[in-house]
XYZ file of C-alpha atoms in Angstrom:
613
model
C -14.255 2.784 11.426
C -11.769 3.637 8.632
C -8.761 1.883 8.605
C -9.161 1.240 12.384
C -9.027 5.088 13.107
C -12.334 6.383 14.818
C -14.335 9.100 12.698
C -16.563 10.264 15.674
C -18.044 6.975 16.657
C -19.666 5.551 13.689
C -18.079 4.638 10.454
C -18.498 7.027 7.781
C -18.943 3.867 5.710
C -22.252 2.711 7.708
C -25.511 3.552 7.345
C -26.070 4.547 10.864
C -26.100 8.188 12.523
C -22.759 9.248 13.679
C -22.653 10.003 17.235
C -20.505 11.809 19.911
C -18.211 10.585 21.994
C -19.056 13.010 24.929
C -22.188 15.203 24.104
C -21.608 19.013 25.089
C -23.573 21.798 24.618
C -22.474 23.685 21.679
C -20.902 27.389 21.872
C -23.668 29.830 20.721
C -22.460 32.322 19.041
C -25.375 35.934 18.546
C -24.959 39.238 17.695
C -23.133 41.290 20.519
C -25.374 44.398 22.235
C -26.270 46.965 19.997
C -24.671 50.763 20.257
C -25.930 52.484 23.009
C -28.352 55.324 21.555
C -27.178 58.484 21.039
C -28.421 61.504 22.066
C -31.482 62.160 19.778
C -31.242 65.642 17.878
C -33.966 68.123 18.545
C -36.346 68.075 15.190
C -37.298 71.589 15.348
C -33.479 72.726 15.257
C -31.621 71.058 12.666
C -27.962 70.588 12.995
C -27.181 71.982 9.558
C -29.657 74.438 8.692
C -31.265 73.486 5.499
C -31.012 69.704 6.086
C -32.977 67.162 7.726
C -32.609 65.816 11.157
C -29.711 62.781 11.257
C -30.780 59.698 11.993
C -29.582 58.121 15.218
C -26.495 55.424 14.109
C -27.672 51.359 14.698
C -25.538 48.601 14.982
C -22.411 47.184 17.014
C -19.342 48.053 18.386
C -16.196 45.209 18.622
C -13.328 47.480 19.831
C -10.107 44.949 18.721
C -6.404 45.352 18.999
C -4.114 43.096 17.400
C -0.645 42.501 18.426
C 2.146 40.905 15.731
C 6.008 39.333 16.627
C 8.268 39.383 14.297
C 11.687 37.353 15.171
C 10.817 38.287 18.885
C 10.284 41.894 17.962
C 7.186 43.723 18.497
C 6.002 45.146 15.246
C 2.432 46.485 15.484
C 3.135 49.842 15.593
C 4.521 49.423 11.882
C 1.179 47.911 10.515
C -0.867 49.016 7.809
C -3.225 47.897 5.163
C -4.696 44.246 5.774
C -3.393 41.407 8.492
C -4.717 38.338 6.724
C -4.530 35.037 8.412
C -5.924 31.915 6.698
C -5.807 28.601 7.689
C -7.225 25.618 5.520
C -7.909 21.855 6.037
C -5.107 19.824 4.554
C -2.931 22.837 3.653
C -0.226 25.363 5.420
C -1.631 28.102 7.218
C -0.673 31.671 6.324
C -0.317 35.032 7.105
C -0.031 38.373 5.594
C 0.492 41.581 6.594
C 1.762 44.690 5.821
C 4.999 47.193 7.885
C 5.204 50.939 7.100
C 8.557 51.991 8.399
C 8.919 55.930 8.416
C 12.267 57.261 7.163
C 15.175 56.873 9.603
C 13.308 53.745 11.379
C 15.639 50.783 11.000
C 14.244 48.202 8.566
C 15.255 44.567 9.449
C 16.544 42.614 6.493
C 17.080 39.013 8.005
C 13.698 37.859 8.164
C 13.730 34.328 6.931
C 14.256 32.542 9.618
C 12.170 34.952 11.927
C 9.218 33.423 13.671
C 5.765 35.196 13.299
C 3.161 35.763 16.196
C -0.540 36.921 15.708
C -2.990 37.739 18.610
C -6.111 39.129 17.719
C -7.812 41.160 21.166
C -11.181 41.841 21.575
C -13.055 42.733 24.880
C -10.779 41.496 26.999
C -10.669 38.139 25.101
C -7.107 37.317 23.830
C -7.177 34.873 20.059
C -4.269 33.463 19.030
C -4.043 33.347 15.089
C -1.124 32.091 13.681
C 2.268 31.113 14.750
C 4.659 30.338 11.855
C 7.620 31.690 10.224
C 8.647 34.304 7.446
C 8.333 32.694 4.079
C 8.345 36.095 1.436
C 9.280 39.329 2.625
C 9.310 41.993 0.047
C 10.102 45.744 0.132
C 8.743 48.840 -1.390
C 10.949 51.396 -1.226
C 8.682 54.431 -3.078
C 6.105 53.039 -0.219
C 8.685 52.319 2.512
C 6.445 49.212 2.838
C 7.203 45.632 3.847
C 5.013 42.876 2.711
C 5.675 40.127 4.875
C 4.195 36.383 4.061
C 4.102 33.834 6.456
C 3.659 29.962 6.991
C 3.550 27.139 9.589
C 5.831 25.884 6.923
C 4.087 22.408 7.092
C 5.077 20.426 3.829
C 8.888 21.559 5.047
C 8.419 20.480 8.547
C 6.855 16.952 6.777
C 9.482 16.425 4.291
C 12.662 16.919 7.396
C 10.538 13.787 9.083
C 11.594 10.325 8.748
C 9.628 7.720 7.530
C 8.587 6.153 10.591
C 7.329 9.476 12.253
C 5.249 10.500 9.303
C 4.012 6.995 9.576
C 2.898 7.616 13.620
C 1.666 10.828 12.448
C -0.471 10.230 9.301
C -1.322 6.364 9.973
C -3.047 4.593 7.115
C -2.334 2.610 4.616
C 0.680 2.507 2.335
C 2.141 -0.339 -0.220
C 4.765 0.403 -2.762
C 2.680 -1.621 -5.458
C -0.187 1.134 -5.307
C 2.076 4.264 -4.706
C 5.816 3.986 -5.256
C 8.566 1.866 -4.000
C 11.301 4.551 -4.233
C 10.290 7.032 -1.448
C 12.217 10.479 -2.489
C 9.655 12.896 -1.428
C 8.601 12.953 2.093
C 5.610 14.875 1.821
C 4.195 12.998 -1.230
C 4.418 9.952 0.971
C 2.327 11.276 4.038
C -0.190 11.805 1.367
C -0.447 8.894 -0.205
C -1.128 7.795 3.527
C -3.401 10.162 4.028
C -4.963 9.397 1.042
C -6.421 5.939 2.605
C -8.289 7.762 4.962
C -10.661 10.359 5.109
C -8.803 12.828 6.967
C -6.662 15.997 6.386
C -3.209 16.990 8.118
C -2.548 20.723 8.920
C -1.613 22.692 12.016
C -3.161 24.375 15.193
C -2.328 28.131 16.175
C 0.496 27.103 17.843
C 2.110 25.689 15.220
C 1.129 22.212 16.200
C 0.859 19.152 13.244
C -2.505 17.112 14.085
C -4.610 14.422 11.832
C -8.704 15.800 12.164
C -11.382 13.665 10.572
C -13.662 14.899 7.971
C -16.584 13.121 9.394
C -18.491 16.432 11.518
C -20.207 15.773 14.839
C -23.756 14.893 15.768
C -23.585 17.968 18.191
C -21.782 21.060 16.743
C -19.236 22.644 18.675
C -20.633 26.166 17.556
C -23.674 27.458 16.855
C -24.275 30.561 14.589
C -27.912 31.993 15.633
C -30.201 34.538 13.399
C -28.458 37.986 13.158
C -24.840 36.498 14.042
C -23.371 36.779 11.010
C -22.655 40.055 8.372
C -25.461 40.749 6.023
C -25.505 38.738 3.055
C -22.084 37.113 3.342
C -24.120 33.564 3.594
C -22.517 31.875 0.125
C -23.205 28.418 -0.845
C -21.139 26.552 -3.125
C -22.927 23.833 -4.728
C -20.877 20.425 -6.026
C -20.871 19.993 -9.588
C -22.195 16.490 -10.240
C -19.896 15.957 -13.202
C -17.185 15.944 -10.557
C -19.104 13.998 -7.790
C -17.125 10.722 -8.098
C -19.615 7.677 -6.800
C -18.121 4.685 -8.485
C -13.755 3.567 -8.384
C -13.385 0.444 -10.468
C -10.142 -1.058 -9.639
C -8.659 -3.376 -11.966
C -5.646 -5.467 -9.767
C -3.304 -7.794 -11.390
C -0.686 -9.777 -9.271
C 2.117 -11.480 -10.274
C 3.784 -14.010 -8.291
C 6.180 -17.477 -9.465
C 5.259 -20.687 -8.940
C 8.436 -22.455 -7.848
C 8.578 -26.195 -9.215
C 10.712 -29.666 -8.620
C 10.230 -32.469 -10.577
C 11.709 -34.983 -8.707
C 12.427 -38.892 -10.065
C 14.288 -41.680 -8.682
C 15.117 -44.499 -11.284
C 16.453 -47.948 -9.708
C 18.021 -50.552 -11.516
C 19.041 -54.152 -9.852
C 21.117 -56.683 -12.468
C 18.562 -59.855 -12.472
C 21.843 -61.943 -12.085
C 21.477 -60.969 -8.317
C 18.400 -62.762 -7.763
C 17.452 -59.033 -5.810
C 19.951 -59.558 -3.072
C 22.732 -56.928 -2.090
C 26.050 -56.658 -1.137
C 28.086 -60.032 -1.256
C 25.163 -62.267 -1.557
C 24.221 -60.424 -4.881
C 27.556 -60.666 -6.275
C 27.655 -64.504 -5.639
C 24.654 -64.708 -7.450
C 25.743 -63.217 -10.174
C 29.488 -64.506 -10.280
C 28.878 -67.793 -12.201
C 26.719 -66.630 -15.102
C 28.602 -63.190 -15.283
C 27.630 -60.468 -17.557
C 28.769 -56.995 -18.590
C 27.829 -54.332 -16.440
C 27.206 -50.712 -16.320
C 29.230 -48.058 -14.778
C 28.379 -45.489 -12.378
C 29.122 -43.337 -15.190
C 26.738 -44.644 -17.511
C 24.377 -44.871 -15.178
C 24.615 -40.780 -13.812
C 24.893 -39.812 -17.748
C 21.438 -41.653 -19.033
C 19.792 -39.409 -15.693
C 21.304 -36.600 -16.645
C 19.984 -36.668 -20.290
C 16.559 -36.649 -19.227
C 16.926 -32.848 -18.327
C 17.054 -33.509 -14.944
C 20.144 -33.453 -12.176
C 21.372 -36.459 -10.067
C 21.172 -35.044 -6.763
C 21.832 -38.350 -4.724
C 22.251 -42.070 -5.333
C 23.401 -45.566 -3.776
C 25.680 -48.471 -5.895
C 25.884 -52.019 -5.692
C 29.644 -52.302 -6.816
C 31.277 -54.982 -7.341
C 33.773 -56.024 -4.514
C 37.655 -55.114 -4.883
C 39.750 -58.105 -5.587
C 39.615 -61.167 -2.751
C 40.976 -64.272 -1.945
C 37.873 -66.742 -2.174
C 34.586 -63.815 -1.535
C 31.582 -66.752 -1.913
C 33.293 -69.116 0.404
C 33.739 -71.830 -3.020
C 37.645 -72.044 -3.078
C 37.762 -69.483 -6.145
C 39.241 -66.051 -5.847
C 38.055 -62.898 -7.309
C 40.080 -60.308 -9.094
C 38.969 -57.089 -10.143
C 41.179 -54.970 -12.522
C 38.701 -53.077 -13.534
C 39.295 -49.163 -14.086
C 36.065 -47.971 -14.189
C 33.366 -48.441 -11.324
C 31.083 -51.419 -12.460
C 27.728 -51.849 -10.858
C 25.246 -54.386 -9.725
C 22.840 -51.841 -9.257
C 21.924 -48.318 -8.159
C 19.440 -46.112 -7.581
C 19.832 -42.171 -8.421
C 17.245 -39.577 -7.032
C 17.053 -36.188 -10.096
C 15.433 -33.406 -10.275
C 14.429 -30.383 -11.977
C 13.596 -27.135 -11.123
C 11.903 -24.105 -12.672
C 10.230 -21.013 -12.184
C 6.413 -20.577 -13.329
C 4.935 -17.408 -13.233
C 1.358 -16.591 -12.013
C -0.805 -14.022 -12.669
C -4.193 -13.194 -10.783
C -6.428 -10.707 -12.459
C -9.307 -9.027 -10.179
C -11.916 -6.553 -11.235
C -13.725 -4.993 -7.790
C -15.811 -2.192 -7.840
C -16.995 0.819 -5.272
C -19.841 1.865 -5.556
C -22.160 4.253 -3.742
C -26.080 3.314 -4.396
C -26.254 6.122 -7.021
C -22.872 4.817 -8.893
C -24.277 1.228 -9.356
C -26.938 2.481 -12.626
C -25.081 3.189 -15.725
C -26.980 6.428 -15.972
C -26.095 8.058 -13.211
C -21.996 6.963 -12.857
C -19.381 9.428 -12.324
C -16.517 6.893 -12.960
C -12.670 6.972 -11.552
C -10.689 4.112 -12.909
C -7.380 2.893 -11.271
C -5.176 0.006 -12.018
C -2.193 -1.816 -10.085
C 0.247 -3.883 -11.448
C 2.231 -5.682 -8.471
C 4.920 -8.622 -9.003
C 6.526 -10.623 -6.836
C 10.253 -10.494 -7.679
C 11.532 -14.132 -6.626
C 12.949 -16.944 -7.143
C 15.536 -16.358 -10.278
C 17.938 -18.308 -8.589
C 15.615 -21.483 -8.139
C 16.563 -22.930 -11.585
C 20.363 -23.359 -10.905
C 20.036 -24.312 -7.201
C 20.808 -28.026 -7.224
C 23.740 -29.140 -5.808
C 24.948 -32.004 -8.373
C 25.845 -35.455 -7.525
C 29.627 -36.674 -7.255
C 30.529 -40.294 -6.731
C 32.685 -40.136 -3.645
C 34.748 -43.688 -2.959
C 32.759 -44.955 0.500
C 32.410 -48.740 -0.884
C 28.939 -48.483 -2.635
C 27.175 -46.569 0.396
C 25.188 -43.800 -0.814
C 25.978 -39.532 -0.742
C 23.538 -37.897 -0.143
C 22.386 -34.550 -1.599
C 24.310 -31.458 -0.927
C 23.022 -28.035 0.983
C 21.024 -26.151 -1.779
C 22.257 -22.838 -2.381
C 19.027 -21.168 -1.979
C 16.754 -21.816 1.034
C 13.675 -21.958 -0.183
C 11.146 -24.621 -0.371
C 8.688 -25.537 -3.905
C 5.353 -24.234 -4.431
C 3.833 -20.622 -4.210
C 5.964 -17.726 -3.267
C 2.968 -14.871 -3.254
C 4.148 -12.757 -0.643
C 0.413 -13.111 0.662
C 1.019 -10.261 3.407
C 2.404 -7.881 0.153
C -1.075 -8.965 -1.472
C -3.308 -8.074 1.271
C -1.502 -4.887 1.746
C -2.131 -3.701 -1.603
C -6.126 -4.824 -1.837
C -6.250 -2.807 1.594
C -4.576 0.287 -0.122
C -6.396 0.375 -3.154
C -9.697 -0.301 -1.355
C -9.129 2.306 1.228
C -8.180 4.725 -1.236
C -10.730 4.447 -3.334
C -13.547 4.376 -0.764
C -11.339 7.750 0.586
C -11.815 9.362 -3.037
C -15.383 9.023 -3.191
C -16.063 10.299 0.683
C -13.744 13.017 -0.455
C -16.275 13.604 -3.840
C -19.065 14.113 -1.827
C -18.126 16.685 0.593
C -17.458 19.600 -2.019
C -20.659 21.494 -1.131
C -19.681 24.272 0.889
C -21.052 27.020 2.607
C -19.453 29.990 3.905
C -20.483 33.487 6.222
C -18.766 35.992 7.827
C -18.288 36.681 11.245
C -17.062 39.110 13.201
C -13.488 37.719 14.675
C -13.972 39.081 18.137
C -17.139 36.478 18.325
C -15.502 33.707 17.468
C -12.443 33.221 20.154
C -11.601 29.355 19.898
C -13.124 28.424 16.275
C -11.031 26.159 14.875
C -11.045 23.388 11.754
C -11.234 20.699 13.980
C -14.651 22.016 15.182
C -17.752 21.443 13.881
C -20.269 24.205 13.014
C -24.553 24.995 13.027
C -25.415 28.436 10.807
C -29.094 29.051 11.361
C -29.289 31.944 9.780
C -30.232 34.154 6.278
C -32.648 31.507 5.078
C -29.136 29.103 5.164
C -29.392 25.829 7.870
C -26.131 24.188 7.735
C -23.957 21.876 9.474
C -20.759 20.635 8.939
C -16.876 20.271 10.026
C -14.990 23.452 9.612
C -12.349 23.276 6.490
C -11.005 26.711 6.490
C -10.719 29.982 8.528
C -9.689 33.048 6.812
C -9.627 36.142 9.385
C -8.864 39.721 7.688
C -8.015 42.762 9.828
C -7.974 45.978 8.095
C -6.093 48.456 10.103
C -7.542 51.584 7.790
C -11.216 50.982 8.425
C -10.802 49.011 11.721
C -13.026 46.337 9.998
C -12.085 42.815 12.030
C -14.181 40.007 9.953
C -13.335 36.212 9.484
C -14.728 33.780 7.154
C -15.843 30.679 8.087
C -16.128 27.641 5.491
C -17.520 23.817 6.115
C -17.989 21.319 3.819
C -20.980 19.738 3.456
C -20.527 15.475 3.284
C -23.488 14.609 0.821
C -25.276 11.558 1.594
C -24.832 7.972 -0.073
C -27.930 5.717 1.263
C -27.657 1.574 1.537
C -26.173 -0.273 3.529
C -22.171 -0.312 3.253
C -20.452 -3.754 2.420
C -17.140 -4.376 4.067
C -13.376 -3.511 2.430
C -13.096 -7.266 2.278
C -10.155 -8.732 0.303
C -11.172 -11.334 -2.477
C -9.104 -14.443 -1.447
C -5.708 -15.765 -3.482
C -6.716 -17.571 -6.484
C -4.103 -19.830 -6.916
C -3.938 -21.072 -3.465
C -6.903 -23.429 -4.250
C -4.957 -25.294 -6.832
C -3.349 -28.334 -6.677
C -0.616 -27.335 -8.446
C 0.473 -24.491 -5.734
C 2.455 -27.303 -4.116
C 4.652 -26.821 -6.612
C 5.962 -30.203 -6.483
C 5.447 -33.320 -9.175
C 6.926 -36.640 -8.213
C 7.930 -40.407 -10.094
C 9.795 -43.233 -9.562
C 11.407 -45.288 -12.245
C 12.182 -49.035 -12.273
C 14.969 -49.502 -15.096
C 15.018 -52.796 -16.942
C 17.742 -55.211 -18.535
C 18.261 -56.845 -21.693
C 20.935 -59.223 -22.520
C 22.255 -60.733 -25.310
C 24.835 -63.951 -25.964
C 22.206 -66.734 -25.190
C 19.791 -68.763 -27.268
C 16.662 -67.543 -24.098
C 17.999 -63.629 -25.343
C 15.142 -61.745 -26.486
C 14.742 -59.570 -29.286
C 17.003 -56.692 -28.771
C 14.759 -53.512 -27.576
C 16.428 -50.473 -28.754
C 13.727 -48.094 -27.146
C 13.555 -50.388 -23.596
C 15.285 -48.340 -21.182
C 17.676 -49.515 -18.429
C 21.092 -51.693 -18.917
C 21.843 -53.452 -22.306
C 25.259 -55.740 -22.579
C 25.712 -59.502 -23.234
C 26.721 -62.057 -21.092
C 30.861 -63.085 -20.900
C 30.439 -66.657 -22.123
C 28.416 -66.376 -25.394
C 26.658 -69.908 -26.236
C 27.367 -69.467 -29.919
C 29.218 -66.626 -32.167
C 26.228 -66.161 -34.579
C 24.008 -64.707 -31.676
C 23.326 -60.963 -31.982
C 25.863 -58.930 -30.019
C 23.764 -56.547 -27.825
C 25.575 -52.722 -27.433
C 26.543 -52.135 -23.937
C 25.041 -49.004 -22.897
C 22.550 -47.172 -20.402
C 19.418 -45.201 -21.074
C 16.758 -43.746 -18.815
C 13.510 -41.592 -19.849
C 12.557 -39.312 -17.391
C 8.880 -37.498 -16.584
C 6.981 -34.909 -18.921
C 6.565 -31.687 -18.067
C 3.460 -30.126 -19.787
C 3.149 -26.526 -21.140
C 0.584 -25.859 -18.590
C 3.153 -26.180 -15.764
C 5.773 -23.786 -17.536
C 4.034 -20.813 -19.763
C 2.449 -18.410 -17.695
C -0.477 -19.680 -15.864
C -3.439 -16.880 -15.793
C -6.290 -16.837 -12.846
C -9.385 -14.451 -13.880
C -11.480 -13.457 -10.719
C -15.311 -12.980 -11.140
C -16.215 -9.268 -11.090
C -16.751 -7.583 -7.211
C -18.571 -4.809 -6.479
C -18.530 -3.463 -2.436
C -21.119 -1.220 -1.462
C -20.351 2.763 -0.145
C -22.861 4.121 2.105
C -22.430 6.956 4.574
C -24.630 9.614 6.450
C -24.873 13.427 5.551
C -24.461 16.425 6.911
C -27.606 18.953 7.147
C -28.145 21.644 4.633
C -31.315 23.459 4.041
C -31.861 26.338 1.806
């Protein structure tokens, strides 16, 4: 299968035989009876004295008639010349022909919109041939002739379709990352679908749109015997190998960010509480009292590190009381600012990182993998992942809010979105499965430009049609092969009624095929993809004012201050402040972070079609 869409029954990527759904016996298709035999002349009395006997006439006779609408009018008494009709794979089908209108006949000028109706007769045997509409009508007026072109006017009947019909009617594959994300032009977008898959879009005789594979059938639909077809119109077009593409390299480089939080919490208890909370901690402390920190301090030495306070909890010292530790004293605080016997504040960071994964897979038939023998298409795709620039600024920032020391927590953050990978992995897979489609479709596509081609009288062919496949067995030629193009002239002079019939001929590519298989995401192996790096911080305390003071430690970080009853005035005076250090980030977690996949190559392989000369 390609792309989930049955060829016949085997995939044209498999080494297997293809095989029909139904077998029926093909349509034969041999030269009609011959002319009856005159009446032979008399030798001894010649019918132009002077001249030898005339030979009796041989071959056929294919009385035809053909019958032409134009904007519901019947017009075939006006033609003249040639009625060509040809209808390709993958392209509009059209029509000429030719209307002598005598002086004094009416000539009709509107013809644009006027729809156009062949049908070709033959012994009894009615053909329809085209049905379309006026495209180019143009007048001779020494002549008194119309030339009338017509189409099935497909790429306009495409381009009024929405997207989601074209999609129903083309299927494949199609990501904006390998094509286009701005979708102006209808038509070039059902190509780019069809381009995933090996088949063609055109119309029936009626006018119809249909999808037909280019895979041909083990049994043809039609078969052209010896003598069926007009002497020495047998042409086969060989494919230039130049142009015979049997190798796509596909270089792929996704882009995605790498969302990341640093997250820290950094606690800090006053050893004066002996590590107990609330009122028990602040009787502790009470009778060998010390300068403390504020809330302040505290939420400025986290911000510093480069990260944001996003939620804390404070031990605060109690508002002013009668006798708090039950020992007859009262407390008073007149303090302004908010003094603390501890806290502890959760901060964090956030950035984007970007990530780029670079892959290098190959298709290859068996003939495209030695170097001497390549015919080489390159593509590349560039695809990025647009996310995440609002990441950085997304933290809600912490405000003290009065609630008597209990802790806020953080707010609602403005985006969403959780750390780690954002790769859009259904984007990604889309896009391998595009480019690998397509390029498998472009070498199929390479290897079916051998053609062959013969003429046929039209009248023998009632029902031949480019979704059929065909068998010629005849003028030294075997050949079989899906029908890509009909192209039936009529010339109403000579009464000549001849079609051309063309198939392409799929070239064989022999191994065995590998699955499209998409090489896994790189970075979802690493660690890092979590996106998420995590520390917690215990804040220490140095105070000055006793003879037991240490040393003061200008690079310790935490609370520094002195205590309130200083055993002697020559002791150093410590400064009362509040620092905290928070986590490196490394380079490798900030600059671009590269992934290099080793080299893939996926094998093509498909059956031929026959062709013997």
């Amino acid at each position: 299968m390609i792309n989930g869409y049955p060829l016949n029954t085997a995939a044209i990527n498999s080494a297997g035989g293809s095989t029909d759904i139904d077998p029926v016996d093909p349509t034969p298709i041999d030269p009609p009876p011959p002319l009856p035999d005159p009446t032979q002349p008399d030798p001894s009395t010649p019918a132009y004295p002077g001249f030898p006997p005339i030979d009796a006439p041989e071959g056929y006779s294919l009385p035809w008639t053909v019958h032409i609408s134009l904007g519901g009018q019947d017009v075939t008494d006006f033609l003249t010349e040639t009625v060509r009709v040809d209808r390709s794979e993958g392209a509009a089908g059209m029509a000429e022909f030719s209307l002598f209108y005598p002086v004094g006949t009416p000539v009709p000028l509107d013809l644009h919109d006027g729809p156009v109706v062949i049908v070709f007769t033959s012994r009894g045997v009615q053909q329809l041939l085209f049905t379309g509409w006026v495209t180019r009508p143009s007048w001779h007026a020494a002549s008194r002739v119309m030339r009338i072109i017509a189409t099935d006017r497909l790429q306009q009947r495409v381009e009024a379709m929405s997207l989601a019909d074209i999609e129903a009617l083309t299927g494949g594959l199609y990501s904006p990352d390998v094509f286009t994300d701005e979708i102006e032009d209808h038509w070039r977008y059902a190509q780019d679908r069809l381009s995933t898959r090996p088949v063609s879009l055109d119309c029936d005789t009626h006018g119809n749109m249909r999808v037909t594979n280019w895979q041909s059938k083990k049994h043809p639909d039609y078969t052209f015997n010896p003598g069926s077809t007009v002497y020495q119109s047998v042409d086969v077009r060989l494919a230039q190998p130049t142009e015979t593409t049997n190798r796509v390299e596909l270089t792929i480089k996704y882009r995605y960010p790498r969302l990341w939080q640093a997250s820290a919490t950094f606690g800090w208890v006053h050893p004066g509480t002996g590590g107990f909370g609330g009122m028990q901690g602040f009787c502790a402390w009470r009778p060998d009292s010390t300068e403390l920190p504020t809330i302040d301090m505290y939420l400025s030495a986290v911000g510093s590190t480069g990260l944001t306070p996003v939620s804390a909890s404070w031990h605060l010292l109690p508002p002013s009381m009668g006798d708090p530790c039950g020992n007859g004293q009262p407390w008073i605080n007149n303090q302004s600012e908010l003094l603390i016997l501890g806290g502890s504040v959760v901060a964090r960071r956030r950035w984007v990182q970007q990530v780029t994964e670079e892959y290098t897979v190959t298709l290859a038939t068996a003939a495209g993998e030695p170097e001497q023998s390549r015919v080489v298409s390159r593509s590349s795709i560039n695809a990025s992942v647009d996310f995440g620039e609002s990441w950085p600024n997304s933290l809600r920032p912490y405000q003290y809010s009065p609630s008597g020391g209990a802790g806020i927590g953080p707010g609602t953050p403005t985006t969403p979105v959780t750390p780690g990978d954002h790769a859009d992995e259904p984007r990604r897979q889309l896009a391998f499965n595009t480019a690998l489609n397509k390029a498998r479709t472009e070498i199929i596509e390479a290897h079916r430009r051998t053609q062959v081609s013969w003429q046929v009288p039209t009248a023998l062919i009632a029902g031949v049609d480019l979704v059929h496949t065909l068998y010629l067995d005849d003028q030294n030629t075997v050949a079989q092969g899906k029908c890509v193009q009909r192209l039936d002239e009529l010339n109403i002079e000579t009464g000549s009624a001849l079609a051309t019939l063309t198939i392409a001929i799929l070239r064989e590519a022999s191994g065995v095929a590998d699955p499209l298989s998409v090489p896994a995401r790189m970075g979802a192996d690493e660690s890092e993809s979590a996106g998420v790096m995590s520390r917690s911080y215990t804040l220490g305390t140095q105070l000055g004012g006793k003879f037991t003071s240490p040393e003061y430690d200008d690079e310790l970080d935490g609370f520094s201050g002195n205590y309130d009853a200083k055993q002697d005035a020559t002791l150093e005076v410590f400064p009362r402040r509040f620092s905290a250090t928070g986590p490196e980030i490394p380079d490798a977690r900030t600059d671009e972070h590269v992934l290099t996949a080793a080299e893939k190559t996926i094998r093509v392989a498909f059956t031929g079609d026959l062709l013997e000369i």
